[in-house]
Short mmCIF file of C-alpha atoms (C1' of nucleotides) in Angstrom, two decimals:
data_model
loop_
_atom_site.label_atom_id
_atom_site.label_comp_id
_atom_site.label_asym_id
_atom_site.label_seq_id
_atom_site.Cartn_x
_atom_site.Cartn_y
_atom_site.Cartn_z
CA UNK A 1 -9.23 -23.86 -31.90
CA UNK A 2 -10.88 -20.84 -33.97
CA UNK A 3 -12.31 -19.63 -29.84
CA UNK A 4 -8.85 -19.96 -28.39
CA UNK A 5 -7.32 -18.11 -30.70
CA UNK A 6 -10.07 -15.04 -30.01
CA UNK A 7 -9.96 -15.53 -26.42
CA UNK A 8 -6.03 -15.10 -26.73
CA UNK A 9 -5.74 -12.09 -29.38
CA UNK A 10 -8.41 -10.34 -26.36
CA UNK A 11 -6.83 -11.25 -24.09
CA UNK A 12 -3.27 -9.05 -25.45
CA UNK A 13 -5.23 -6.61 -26.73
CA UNK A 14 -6.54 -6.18 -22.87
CA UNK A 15 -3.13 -6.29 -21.76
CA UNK A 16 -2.07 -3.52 -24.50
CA UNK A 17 -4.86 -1.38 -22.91
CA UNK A 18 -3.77 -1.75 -19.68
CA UNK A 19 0.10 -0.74 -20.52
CA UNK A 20 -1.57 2.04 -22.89
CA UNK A 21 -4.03 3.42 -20.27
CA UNK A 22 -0.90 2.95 -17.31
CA UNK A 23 1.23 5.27 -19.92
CA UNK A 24 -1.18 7.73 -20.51
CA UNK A 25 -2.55 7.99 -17.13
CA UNK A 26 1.54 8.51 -16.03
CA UNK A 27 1.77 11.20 -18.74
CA UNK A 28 -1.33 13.03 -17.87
CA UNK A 29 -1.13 12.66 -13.81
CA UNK A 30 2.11 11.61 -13.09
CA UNK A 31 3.20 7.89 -11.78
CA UNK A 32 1.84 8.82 -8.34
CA UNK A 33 -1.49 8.97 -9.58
CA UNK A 34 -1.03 5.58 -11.41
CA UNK A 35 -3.02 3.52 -8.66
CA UNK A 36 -4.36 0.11 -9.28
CA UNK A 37 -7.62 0.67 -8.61
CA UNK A 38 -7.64 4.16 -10.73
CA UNK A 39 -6.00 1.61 -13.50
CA UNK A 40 -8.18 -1.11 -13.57
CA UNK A 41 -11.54 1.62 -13.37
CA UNK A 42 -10.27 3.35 -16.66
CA UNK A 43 -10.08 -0.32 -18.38
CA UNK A 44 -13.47 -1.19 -16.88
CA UNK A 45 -12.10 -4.20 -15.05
CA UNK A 46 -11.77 -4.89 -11.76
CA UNK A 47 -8.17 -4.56 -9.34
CA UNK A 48 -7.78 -8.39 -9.97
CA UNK A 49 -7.67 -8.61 -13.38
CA UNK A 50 -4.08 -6.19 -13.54
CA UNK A 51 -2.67 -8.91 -11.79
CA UNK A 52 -3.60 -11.91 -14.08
CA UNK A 53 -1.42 -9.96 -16.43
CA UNK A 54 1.51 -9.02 -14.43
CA UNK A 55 2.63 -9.66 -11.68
CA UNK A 56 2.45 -5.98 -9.95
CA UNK A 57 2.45 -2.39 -10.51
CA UNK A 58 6.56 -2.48 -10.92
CA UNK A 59 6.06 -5.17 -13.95
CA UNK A 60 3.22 -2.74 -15.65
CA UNK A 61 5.88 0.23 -15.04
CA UNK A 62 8.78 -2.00 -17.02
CA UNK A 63 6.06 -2.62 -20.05
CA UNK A 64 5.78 0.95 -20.23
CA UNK A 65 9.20 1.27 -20.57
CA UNK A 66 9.87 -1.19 -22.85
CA UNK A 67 7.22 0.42 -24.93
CA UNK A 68 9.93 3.31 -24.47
CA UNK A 69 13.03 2.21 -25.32
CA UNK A 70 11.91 0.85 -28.40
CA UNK A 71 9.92 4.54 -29.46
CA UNK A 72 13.35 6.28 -28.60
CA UNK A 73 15.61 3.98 -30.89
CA UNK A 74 12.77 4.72 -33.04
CA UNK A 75 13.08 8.30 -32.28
CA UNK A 76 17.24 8.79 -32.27
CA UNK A 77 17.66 6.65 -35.17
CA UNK A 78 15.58 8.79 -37.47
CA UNK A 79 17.12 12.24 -36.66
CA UNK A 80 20.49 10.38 -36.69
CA UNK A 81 19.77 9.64 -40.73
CA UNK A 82 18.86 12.86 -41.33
CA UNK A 83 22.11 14.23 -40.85
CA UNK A 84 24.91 14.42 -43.15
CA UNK A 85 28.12 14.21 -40.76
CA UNK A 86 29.24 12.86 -38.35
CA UNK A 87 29.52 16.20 -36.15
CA UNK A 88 25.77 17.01 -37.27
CA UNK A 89 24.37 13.26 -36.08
CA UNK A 90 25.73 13.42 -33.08
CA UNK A 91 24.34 16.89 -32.39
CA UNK A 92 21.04 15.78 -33.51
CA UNK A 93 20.80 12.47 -31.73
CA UNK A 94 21.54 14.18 -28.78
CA UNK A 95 18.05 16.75 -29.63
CA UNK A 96 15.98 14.02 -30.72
CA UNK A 97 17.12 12.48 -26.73
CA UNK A 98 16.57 15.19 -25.08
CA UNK A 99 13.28 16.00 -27.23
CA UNK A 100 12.18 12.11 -26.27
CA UNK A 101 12.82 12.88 -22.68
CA UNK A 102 11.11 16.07 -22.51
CA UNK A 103 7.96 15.44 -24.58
CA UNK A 104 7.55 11.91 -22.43
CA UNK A 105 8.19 12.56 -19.23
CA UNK A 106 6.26 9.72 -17.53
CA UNK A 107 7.95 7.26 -20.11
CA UNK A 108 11.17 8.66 -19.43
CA UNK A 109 10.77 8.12 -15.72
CA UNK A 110 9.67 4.59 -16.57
CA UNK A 111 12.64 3.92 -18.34
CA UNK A 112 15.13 5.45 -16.20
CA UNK A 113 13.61 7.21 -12.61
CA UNK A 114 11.76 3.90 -11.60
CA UNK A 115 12.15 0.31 -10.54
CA UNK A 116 10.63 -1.46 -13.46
CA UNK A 117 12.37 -4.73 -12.22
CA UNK A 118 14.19 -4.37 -15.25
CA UNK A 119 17.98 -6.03 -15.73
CA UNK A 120 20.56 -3.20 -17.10
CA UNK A 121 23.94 -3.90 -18.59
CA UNK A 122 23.04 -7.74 -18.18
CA UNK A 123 22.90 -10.52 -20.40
CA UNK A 124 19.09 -10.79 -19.92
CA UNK A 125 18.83 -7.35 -20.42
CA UNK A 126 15.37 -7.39 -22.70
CA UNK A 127 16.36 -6.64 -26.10
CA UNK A 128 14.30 -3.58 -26.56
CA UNK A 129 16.79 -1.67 -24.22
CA UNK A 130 19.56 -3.53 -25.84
CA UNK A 131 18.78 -2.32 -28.74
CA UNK A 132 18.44 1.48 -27.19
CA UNK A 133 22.00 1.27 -26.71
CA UNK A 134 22.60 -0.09 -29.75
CA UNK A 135 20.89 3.35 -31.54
CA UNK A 136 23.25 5.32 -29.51
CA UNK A 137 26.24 3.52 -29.80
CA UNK A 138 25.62 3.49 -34.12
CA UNK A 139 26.27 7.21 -34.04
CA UNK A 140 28.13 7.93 -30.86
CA UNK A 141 31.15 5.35 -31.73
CA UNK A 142 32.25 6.85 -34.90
CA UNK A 143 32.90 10.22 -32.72
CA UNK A 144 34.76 8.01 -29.69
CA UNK A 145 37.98 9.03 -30.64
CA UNK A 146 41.45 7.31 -30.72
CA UNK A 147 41.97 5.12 -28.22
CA UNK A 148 38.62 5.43 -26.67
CA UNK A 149 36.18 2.35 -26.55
CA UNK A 150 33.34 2.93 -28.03
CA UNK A 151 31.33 1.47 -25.50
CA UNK A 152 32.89 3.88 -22.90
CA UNK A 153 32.39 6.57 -24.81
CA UNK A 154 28.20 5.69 -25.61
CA UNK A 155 28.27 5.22 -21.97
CA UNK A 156 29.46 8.57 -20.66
CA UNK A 157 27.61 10.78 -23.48
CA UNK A 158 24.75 8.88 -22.57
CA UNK A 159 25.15 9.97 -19.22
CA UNK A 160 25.85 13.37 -19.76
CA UNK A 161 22.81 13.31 -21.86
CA UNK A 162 20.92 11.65 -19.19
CA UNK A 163 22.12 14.35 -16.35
CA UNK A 164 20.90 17.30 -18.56
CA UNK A 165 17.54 15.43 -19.02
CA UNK A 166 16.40 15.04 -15.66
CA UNK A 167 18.04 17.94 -14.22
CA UNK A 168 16.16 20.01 -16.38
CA UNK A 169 12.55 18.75 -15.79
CA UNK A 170 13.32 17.88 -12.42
CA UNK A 171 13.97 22.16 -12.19
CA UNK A 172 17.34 21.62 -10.69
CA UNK A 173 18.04 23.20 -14.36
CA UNK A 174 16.54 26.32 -16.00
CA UNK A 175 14.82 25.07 -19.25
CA UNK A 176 16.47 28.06 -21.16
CA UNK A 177 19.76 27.25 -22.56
CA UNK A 178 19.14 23.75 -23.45
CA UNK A 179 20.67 24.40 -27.44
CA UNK A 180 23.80 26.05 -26.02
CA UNK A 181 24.17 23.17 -23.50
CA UNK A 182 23.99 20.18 -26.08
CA UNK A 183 26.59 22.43 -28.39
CA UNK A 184 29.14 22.59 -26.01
CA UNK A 185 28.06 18.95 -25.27
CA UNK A 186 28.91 17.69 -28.76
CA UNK A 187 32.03 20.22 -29.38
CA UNK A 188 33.51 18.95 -26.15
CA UNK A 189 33.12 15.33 -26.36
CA UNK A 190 32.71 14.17 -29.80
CA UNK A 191 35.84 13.64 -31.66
CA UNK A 192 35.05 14.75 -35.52
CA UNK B 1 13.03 33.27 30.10
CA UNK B 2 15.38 30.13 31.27
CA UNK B 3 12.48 27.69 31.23
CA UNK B 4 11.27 28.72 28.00
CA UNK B 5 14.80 28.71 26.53
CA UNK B 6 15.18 24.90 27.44
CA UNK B 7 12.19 24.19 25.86
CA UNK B 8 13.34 25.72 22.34
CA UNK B 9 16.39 23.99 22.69
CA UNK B 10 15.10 20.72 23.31
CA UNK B 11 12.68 21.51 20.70
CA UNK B 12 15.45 22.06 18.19
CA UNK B 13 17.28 18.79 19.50
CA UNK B 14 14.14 16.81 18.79
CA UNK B 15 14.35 18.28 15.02
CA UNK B 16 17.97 17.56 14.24
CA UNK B 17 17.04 13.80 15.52
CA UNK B 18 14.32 13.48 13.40
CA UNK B 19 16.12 14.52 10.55
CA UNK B 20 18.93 11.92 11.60
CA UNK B 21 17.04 9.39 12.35
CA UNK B 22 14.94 9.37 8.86
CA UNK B 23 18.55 9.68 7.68
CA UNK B 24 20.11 6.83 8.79
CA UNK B 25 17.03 4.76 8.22
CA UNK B 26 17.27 6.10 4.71
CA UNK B 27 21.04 5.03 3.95
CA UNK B 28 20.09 1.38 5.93
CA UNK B 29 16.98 0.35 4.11
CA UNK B 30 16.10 3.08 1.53
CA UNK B 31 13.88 5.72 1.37
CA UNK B 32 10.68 3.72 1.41
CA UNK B 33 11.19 1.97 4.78
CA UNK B 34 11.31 5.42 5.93
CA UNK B 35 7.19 6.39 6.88
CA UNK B 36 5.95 8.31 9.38
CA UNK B 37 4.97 5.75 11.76
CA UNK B 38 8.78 3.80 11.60
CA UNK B 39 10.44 7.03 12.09
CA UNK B 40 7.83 8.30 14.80
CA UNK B 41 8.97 4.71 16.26
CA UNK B 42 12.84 5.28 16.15
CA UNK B 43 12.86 8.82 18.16
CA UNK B 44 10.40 7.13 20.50
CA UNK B 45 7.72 9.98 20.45
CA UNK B 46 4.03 9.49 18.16
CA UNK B 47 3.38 10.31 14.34
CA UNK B 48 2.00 13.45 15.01
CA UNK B 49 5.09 14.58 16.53
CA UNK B 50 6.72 14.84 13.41
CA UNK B 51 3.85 17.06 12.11
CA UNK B 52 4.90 19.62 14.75
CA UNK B 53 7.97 20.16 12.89
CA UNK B 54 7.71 19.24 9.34
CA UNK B 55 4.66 19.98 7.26
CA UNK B 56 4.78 16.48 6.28
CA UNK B 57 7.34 13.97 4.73
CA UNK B 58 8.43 15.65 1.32
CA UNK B 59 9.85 18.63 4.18
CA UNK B 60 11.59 15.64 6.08
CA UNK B 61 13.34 14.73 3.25
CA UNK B 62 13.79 18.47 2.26
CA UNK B 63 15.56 18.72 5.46
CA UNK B 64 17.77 15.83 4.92
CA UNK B 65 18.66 17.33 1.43
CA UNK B 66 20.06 20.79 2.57
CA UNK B 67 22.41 18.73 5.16
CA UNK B 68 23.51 17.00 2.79
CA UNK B 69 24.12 19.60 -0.04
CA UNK B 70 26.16 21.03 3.26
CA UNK B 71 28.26 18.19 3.47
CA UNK B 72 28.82 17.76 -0.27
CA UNK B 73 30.05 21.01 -0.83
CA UNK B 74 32.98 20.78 1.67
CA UNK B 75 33.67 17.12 0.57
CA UNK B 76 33.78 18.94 -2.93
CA UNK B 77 35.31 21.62 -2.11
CA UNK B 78 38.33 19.71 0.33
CA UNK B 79 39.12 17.58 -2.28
CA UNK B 80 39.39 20.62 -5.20
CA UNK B 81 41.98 21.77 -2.58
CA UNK B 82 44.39 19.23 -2.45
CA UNK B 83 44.68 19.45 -6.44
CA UNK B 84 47.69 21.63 -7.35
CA UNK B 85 46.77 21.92 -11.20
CA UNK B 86 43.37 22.94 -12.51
CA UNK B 87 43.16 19.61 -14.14
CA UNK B 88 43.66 17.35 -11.07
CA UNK B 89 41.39 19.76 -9.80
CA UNK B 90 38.92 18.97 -11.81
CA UNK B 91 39.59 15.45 -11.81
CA UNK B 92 39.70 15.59 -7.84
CA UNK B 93 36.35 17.36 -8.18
CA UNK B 94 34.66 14.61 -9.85
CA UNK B 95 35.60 11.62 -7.81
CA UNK B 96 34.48 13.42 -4.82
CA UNK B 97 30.76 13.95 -6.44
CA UNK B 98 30.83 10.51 -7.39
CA UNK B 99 32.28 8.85 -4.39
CA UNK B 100 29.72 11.44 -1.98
CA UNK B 101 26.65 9.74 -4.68
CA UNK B 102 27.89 6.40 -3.91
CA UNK B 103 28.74 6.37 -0.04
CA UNK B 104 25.40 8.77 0.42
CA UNK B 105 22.78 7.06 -1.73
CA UNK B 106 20.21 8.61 0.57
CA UNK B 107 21.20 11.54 0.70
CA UNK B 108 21.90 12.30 -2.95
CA UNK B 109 18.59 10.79 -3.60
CA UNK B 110 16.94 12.87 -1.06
CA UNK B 111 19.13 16.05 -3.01
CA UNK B 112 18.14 15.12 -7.03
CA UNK B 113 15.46 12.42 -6.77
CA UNK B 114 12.90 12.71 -4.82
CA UNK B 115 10.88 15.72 -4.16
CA UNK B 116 11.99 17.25 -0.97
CA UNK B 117 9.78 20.32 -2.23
CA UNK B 118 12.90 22.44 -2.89
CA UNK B 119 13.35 25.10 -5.35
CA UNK B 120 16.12 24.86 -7.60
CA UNK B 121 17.50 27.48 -9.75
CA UNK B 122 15.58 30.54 -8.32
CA UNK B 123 16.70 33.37 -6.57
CA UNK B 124 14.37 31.60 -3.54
CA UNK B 125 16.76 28.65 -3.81
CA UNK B 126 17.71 27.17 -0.40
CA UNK B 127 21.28 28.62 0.56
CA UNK B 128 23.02 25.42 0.95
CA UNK B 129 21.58 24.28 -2.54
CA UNK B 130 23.27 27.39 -3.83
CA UNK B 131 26.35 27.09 -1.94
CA UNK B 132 27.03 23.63 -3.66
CA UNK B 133 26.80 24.59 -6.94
CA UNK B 134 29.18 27.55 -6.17
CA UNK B 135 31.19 25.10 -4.96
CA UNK B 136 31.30 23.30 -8.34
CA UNK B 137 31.44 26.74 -10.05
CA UNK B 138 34.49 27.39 -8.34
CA UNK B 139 36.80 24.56 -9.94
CA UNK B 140 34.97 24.23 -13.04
CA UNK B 141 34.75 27.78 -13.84
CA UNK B 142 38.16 28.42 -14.90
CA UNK B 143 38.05 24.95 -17.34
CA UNK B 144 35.42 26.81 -19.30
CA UNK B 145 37.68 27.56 -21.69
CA UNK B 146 37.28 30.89 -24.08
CA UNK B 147 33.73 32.13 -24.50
CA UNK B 148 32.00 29.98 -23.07
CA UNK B 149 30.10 31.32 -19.91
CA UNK B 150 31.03 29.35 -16.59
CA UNK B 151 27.73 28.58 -15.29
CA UNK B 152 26.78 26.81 -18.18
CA UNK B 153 30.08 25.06 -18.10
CA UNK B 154 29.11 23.99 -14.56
CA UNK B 155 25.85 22.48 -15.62
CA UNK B 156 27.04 20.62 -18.08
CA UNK B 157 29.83 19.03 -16.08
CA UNK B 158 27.26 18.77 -13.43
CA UNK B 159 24.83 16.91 -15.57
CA UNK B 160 27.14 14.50 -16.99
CA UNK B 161 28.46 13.97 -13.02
CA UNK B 162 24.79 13.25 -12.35
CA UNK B 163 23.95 11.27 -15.02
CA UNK B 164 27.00 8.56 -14.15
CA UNK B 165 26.01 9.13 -10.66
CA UNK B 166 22.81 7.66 -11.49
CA UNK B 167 22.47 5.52 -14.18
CA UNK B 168 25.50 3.53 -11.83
CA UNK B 169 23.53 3.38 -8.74
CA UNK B 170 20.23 2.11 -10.66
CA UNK B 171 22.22 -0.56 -12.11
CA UNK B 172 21.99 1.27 -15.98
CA UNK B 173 25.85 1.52 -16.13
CA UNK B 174 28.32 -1.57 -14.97
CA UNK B 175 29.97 -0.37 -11.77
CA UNK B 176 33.02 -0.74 -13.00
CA UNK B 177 34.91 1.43 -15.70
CA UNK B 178 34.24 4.27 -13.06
CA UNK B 179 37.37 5.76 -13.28
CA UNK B 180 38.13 5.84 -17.19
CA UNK B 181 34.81 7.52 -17.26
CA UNK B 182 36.17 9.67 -15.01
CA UNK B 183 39.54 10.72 -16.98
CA UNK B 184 37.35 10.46 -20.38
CA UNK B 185 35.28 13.10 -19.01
CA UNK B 186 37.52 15.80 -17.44
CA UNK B 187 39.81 15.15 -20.60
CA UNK B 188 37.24 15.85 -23.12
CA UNK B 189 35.08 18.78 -21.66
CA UNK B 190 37.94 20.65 -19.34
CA UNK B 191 39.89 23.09 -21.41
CA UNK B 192 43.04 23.15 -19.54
"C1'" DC C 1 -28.83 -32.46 -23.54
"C1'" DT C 2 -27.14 -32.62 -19.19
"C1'" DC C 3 -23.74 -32.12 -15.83
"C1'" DG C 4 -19.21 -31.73 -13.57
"C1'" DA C 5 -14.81 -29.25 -14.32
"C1'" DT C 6 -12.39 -25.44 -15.71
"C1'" DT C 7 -11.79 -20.75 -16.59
"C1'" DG C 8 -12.62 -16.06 -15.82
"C1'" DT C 9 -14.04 -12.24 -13.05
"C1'" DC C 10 -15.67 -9.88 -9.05
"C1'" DT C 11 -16.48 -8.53 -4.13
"C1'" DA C 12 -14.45 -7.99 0.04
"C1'" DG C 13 -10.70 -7.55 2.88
"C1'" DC C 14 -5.67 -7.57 4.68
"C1'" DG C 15 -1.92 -4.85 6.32
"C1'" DG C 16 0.24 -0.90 5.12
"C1'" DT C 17 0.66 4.41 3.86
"C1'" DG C 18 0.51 9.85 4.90
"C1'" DC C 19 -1.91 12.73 7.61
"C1'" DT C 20 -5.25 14.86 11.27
"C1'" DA C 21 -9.12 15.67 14.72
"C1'" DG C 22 -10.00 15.73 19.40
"C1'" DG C 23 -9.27 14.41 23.98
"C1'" DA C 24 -5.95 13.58 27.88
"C1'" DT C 25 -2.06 15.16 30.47
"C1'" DC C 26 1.21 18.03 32.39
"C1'" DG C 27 3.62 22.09 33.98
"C1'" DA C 28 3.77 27.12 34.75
"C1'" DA C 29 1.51 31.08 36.40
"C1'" DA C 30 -2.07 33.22 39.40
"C1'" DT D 1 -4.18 25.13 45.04
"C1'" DT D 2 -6.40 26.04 41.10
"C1'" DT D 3 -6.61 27.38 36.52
"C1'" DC D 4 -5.34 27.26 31.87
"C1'" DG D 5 -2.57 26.87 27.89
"C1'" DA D 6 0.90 24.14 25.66
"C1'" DT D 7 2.08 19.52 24.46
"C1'" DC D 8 1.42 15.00 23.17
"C1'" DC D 9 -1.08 10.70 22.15
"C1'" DT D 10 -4.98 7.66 20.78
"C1'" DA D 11 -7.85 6.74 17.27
"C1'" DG D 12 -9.28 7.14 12.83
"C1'" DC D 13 -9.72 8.82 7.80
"C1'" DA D 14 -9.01 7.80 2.95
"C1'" DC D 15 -6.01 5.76 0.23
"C1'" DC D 16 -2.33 2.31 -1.30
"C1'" DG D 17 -0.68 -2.60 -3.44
"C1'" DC D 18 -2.16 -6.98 -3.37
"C1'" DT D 19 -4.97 -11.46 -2.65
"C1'" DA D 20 -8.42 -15.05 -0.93
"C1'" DG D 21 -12.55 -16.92 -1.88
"C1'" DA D 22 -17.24 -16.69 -3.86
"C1'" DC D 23 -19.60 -16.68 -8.03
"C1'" DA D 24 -20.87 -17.01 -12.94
"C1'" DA D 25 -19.92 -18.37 -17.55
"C1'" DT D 26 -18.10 -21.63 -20.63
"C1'" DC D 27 -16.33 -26.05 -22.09
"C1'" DG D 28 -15.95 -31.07 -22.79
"C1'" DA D 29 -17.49 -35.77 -21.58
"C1'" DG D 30 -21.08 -39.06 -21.08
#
DNA sequence: CTCGATTGTCTAGCGGTGCTAGGATCGAAA
DNA sequence: TTTCGATCCTAGCACCGCTAGACAATCGAG
């Protein structure tokens, strides 16, 4: 049993270097210069061996972003805590976002720019973005409002916080005036 | 002169159908059905034709970008028109960005997606380009409210347009609930 | 301890991509 | 009619995602 068991814990911890080595390739490069054959010569395998793991490039993008979603609960939870009102945690979950976004572009793209043949807003959504949602919608729904669902409301800040995001490194935005932007953001939308 | 006239003009005809054509095959089957060879196909003349007018593809879809930043602007701009009250204006204003997103997926992919190898934000900026966002400016601007500058209004209300825009198309946001997004949005960040 | 079966990996190759070099063709001017 | 330049196409490059089939290493049964 005791070989297995080896040949099994190598065989994830290949499969974490291949979704580590996809992520920072993406990061350093850019997606576009995620090939398979650049992939599986920085994990000193051949082409083949990607695919005995998943099933194609598009599944090795959606482990990347899984990887994601779970960092940036990680991420907005933590500068959510660190605030003392209500006002104050939604202005800094909406930081520690945009900070996610900015400082992991490739990720970010993974998560929300590509086909990662991921299911959104389904009942087999994977649970790591589930719970994404869930780290937004903690903070966000106590600044809803009266009247206003607070899934509606997670859903359209979101949104807003998403636009802003990928405008800006996309240069559709100027990168200045990203603090003034997220204040009249939060003043606007949140009810406090 | 005459001969050489013709020949311009058919020249320029042979441009606007390339641009159409990787258009419509765009909106029909998406951007990647649309390569060189499948488009060189559709206006019935070789790959390198398209060379002859376009440095390469990113220009192709730059060109179908500025048409369509053309058209969204008077769709925008129409519908601000019919408003009588700077609220419905801004209301109007929105489902016409989002309704343009979702009948031109293409197009507004083409615009905010992809890299049509456009510069946003620069004094270099396309015309059209600009010309849309004036067109935004011109409704949102006066729902700034009090000291708050109307360009940066406009990108915010932008963003948050984009971002539902978006994260709806890629399947991120249930399709429905469009329009109480909507009225949530223009309620909460118009100052009317 | 040997030997077939299974597992794992690699080489080689398929059809596709964006893009381009170089030759053929055609029409206008001499 | 001949020349010559503009125009266009054939053919091909290097690369892409993905896979079939050969090969080697390992395992379990006799």
């Amino acid at each position: 049993m005791s070989v297995q068991e080896r040949k099994q814990r190598e065989r994830a911890e290949r499969e974490r270097l291949i979704v580590a080595t996809a992520r920072e390739l993406a990061e350093q490069q850019g997606w576009d210069a995620v090939t398979t054959r650049r992939l599986a010569e920085r994990i000193e395998y051949s082409q083949p061996v990607l695919y005995s793991h998943f099933r194609g490039k598009r599944e090795i993008i959606g482990a990347v972003a899984l990887e994601g979603a779970t960092e940036m609960a990680v991420a907005v939870r933590a500068a959510a805590s660190r605030a003392s009102s209500p006002r104050e945690r939604v202005a800094a979950l909406a930081r520690s976002y945009l900070d996610f976004a900015a400082r992991n572009p490739a990720v970010y793209d993974a998560l929300f720019q590509l086909d990662g043949g991921l299911a959104f807003a389904h009942e087999d959504t994977p649970e790591p973005l589930k719970d994404a949602f869930a780290a937004l919608l903690e903070s966000l729904g106590e600044v809803a409002g009266d009247g206003v669902h607070p899934g509606l409301f997670t859903e359209v800040f979101w949104a807003s916080l998403h636009g802003l995001a990928t405008l800006t490194r996309a240069g559709r935005l100027p990168p200045e005036d990203i603090e003034p932007r997220v204040e009249l953001l939060v003043d606007r939308l949140a009810v406090v």
